[in-house]
PDB file of C-alpha atoms in Angstrom:
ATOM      1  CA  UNK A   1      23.138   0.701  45.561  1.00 48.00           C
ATOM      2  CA  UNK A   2      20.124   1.476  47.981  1.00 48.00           C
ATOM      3  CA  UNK A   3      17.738   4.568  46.283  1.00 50.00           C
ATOM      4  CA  UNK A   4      15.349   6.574  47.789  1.00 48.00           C
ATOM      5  CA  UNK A   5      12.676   6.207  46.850  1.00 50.00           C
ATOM      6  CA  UNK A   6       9.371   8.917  46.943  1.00 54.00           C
ATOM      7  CA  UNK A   7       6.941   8.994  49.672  1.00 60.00           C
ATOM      8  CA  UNK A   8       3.607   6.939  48.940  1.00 67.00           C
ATOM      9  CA  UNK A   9       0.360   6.202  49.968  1.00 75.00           C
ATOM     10  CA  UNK A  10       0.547   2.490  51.567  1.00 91.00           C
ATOM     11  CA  UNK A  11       0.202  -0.390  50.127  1.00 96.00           C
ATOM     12  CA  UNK A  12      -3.716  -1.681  50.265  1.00 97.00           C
ATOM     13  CA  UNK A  13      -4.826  -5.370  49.821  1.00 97.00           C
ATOM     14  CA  UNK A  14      -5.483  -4.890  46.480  1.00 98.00           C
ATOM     15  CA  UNK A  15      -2.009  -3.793  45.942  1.00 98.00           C
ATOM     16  CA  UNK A  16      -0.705  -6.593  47.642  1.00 98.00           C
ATOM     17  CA  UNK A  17      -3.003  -8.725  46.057  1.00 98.00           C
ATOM     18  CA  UNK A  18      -1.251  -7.373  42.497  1.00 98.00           C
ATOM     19  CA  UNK A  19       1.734  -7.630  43.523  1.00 98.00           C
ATOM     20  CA  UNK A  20       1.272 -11.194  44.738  1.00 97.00           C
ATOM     21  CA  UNK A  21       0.380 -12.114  41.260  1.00 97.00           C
ATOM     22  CA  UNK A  22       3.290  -9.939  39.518  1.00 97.00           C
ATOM     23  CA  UNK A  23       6.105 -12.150  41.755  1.00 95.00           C
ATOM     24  CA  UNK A  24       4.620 -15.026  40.496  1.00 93.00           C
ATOM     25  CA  UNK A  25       4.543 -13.577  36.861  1.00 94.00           C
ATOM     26  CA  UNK A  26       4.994 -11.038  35.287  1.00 94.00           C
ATOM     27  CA  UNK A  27       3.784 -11.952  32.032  1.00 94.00           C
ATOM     28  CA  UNK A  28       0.123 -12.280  33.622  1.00 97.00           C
ATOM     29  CA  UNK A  29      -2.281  -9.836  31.583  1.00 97.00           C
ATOM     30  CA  UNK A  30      -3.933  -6.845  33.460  1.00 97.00           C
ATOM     31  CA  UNK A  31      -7.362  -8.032  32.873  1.00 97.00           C
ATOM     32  CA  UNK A  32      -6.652 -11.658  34.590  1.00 98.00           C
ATOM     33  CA  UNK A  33      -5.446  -9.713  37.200  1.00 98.00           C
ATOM     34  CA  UNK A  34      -8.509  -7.640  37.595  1.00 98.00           C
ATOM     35  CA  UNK A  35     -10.958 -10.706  37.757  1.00 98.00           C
ATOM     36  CA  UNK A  36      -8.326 -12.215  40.154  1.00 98.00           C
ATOM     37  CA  UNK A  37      -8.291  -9.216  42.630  1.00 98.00           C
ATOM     38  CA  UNK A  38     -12.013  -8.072  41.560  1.00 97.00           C
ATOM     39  CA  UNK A  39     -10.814  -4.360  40.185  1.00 98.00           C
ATOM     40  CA  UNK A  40     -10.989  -3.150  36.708  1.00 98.00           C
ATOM     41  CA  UNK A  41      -8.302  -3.857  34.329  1.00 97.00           C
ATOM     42  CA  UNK A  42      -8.167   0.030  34.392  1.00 98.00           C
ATOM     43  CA  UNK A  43      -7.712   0.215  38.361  1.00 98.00           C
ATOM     44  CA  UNK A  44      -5.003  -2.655  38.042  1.00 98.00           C
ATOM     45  CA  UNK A  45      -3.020  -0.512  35.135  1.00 98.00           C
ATOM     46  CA  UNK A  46      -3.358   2.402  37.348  1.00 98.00           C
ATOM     47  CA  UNK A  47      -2.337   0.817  40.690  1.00 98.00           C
ATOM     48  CA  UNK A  48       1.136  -0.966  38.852  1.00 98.00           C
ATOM     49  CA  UNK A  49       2.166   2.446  37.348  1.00 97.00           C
ATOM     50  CA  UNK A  50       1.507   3.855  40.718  1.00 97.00           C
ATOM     51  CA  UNK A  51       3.939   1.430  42.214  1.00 97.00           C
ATOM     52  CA  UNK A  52       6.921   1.712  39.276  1.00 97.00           C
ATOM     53  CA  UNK A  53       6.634   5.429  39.761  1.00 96.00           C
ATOM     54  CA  UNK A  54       7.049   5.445  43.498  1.00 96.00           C
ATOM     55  CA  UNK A  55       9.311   2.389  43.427  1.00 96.00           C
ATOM     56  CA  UNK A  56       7.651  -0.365  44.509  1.00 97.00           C
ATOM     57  CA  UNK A  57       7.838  -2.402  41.380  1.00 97.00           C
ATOM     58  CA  UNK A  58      11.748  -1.399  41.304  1.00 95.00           C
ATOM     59  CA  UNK A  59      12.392  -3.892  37.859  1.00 93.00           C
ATOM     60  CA  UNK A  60      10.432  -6.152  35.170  1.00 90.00           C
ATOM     61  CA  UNK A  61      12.817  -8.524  34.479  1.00 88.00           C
ATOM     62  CA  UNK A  62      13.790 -12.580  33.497  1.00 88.00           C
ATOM     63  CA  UNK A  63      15.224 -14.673  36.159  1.00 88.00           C
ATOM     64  CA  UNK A  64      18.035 -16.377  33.956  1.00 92.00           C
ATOM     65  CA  UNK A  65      19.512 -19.856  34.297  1.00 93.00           C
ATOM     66  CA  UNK A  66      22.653 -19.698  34.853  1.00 95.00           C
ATOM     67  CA  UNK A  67      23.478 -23.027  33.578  1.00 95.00           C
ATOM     68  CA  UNK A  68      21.583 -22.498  30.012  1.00 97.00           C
ATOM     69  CA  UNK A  69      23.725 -19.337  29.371  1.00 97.00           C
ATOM     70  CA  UNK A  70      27.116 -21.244  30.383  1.00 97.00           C
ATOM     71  CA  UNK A  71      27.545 -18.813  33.664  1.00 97.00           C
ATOM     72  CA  UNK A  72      27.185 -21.862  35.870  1.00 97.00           C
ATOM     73  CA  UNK A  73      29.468 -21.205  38.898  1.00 98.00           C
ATOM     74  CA  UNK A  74      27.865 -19.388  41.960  1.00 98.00           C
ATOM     75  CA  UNK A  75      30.191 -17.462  44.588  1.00 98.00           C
ATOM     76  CA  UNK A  76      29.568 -15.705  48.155  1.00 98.00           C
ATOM     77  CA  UNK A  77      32.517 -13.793  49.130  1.00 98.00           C
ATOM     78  CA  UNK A  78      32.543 -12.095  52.597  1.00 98.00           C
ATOM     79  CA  UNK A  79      34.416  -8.537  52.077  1.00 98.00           C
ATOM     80  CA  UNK A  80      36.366  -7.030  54.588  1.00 98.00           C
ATOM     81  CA  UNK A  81      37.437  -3.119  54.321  1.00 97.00           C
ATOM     82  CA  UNK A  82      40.498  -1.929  55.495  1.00 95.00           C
ATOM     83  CA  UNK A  83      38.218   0.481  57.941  1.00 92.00           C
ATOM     84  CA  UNK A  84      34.658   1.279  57.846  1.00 87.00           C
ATOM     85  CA  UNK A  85      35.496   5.427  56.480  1.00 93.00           C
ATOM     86  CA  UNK A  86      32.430   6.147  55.193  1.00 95.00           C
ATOM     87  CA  UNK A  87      34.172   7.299  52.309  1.00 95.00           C
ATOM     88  CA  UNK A  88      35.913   3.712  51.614  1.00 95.00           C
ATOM     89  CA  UNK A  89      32.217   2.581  51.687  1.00 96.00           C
ATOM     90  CA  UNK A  90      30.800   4.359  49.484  1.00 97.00           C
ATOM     91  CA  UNK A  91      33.925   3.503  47.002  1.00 96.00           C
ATOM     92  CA  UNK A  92      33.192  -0.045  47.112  1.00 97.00           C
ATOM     93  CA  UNK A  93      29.849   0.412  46.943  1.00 98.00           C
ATOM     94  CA  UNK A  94      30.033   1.986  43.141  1.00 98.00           C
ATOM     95  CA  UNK A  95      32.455  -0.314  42.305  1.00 97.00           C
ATOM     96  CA  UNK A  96      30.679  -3.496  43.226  1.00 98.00           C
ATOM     97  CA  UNK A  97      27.490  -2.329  41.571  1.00 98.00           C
ATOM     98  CA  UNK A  98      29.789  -1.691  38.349  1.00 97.00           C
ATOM     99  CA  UNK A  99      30.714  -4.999  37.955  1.00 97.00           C
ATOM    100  CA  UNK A 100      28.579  -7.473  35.995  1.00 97.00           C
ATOM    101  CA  UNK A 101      29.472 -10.867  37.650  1.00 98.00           C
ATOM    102  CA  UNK A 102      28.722  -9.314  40.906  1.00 98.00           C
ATOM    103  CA  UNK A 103      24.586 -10.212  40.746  1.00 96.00           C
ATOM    104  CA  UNK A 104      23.420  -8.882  44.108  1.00 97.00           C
ATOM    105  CA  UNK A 105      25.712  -6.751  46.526  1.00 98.00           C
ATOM    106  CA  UNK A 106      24.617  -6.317  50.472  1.00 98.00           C
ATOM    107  CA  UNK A 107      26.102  -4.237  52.876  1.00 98.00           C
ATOM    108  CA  UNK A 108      26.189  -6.061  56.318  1.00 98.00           C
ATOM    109  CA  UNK A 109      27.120  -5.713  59.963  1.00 97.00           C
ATOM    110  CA  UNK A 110      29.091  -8.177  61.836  1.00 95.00           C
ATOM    111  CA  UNK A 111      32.841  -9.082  61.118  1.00 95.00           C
ATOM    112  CA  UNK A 112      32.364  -8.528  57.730  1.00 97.00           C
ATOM    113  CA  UNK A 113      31.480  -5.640  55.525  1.00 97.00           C
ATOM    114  CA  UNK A 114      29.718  -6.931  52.516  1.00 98.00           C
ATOM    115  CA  UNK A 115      28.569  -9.887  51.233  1.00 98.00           C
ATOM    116  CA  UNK A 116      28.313 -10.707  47.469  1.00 98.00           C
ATOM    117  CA  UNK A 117      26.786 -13.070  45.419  1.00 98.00           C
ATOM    118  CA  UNK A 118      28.609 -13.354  42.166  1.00 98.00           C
ATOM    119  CA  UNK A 119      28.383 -15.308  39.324  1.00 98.00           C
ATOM    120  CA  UNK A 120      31.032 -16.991  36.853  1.00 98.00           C
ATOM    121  CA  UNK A 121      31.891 -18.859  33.524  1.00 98.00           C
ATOM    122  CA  UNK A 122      34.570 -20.793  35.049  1.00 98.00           C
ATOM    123  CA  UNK A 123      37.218 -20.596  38.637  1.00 98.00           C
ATOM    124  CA  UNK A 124      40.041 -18.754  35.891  1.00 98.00           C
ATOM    125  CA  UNK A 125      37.163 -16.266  35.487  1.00 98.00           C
ATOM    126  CA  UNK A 126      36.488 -16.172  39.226  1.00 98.00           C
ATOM    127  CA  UNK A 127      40.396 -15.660  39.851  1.00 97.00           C
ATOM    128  CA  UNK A 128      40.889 -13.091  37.759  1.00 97.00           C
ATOM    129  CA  UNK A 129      37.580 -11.068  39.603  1.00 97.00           C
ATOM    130  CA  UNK A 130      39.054 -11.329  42.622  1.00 97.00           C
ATOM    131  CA  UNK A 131      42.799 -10.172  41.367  1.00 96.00           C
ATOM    132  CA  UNK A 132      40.471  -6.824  39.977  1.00 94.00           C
ATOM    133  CA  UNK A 133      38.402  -6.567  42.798  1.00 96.00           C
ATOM    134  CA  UNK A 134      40.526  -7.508  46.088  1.00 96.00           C
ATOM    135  CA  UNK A 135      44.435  -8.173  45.706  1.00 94.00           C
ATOM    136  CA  UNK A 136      44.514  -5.080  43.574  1.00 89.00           C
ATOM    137  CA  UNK A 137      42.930  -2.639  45.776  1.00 93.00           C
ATOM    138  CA  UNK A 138      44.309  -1.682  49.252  1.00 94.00           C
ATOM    139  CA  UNK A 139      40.826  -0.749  50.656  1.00 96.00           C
ATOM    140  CA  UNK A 140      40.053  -4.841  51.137  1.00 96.00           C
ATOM    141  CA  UNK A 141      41.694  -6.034  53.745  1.00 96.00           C
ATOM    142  CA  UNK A 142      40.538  -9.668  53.592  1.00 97.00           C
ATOM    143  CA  UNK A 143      37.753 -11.521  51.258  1.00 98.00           C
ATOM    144  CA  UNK A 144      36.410 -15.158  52.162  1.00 98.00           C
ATOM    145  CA  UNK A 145      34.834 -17.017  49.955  1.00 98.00           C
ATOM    146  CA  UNK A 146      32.551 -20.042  49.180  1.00 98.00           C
ATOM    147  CA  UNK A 147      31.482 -21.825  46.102  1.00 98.00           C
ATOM    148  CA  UNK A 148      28.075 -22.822  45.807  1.00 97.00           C
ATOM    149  CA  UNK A 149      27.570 -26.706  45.289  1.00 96.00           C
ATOM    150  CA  UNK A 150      24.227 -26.600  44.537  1.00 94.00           C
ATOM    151  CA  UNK A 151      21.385 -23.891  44.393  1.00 92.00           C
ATOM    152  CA  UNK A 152      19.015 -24.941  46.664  1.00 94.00           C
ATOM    153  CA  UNK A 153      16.327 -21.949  46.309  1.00 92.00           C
ATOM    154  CA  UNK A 154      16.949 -18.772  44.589  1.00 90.00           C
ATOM    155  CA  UNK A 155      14.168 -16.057  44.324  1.00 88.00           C
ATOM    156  CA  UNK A 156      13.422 -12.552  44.746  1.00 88.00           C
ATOM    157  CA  UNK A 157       9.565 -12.862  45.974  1.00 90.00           C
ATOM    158  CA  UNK A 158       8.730 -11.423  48.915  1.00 93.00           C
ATOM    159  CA  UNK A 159       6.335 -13.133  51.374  1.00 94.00           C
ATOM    160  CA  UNK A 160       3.594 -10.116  51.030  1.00 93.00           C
TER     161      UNK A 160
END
């Protein structure tokens, strides 16, 4: 689910500049950062707590292979509500960001509602989801979906 976030100062080109080097990874030590961007390591340290408190930086985490930790199976499902009540929104909304397989969760416009990006052991995994999640629950009134064959390019940089 979407947060607000706190008001902040913008973004400058040394932020950007950090934050460049952060997408790339994470793991990079202050001081390398410094000499990259020309601050101190104590400006840089500053500057990224800055951006976690105000919510730039929203999460330090690993990008897992899904393949290495036997989740292999990569589904978009186009969800459908019954009728676009806010309050039917904001139901599916908690619910999708409850459930683990679902990795990323995006309200849309068009002819479809949401769109979802889940991930699975197995299609009897998959089935079972969508028993849970759509035949179950009188809210959906249709779900599409579409197995991945192959994952092209998958990422969370942004082009700053």
């Amino acid at each position: 689910m979407s947060k607000s976030q706190p008001t902040s100062a913008p973004l400058d080109h040394f932020d950007l500049a950090i934050l460049r080097i952060l997408q790339e990874n994470n793991y990079t030590p202050q001081r390398s950062i410094a000499e990259s961007v020309n601050l101190s390591a104590a400006a840089v340290h500053r500057r990224i707590k800055r951006m976690e408190e105000n919510g730039t930086i929203q999460s330090q985490v690993a990008v897992v292979d899904p393949i290495k930790v036997a989740i292999p199976i990569t589904i978009m499902v186009e969800v459908e509500m019954e009728n676009d009540k806010i309050e039917l929104v904001r139901k599916a909304k908690q619910k999708f960001c409850s459930i683990p397989e679902i990795q990323q969760c995006y309200y849309v416009t068009g002819e479809v509602d949401f769109i979802l990006i889940i991930n699975v052991a197995n299609m009897t995994a998959y089935e079972a989801l969508t028993t849970r999640l759509f035949f179950d629950n009188p809210d959906i009134k249709r779900f599409r979906t579409f197995v991945t064959l192959d994952r092209v390019k998958v990422g969370l940089s942004l082009p700053i």
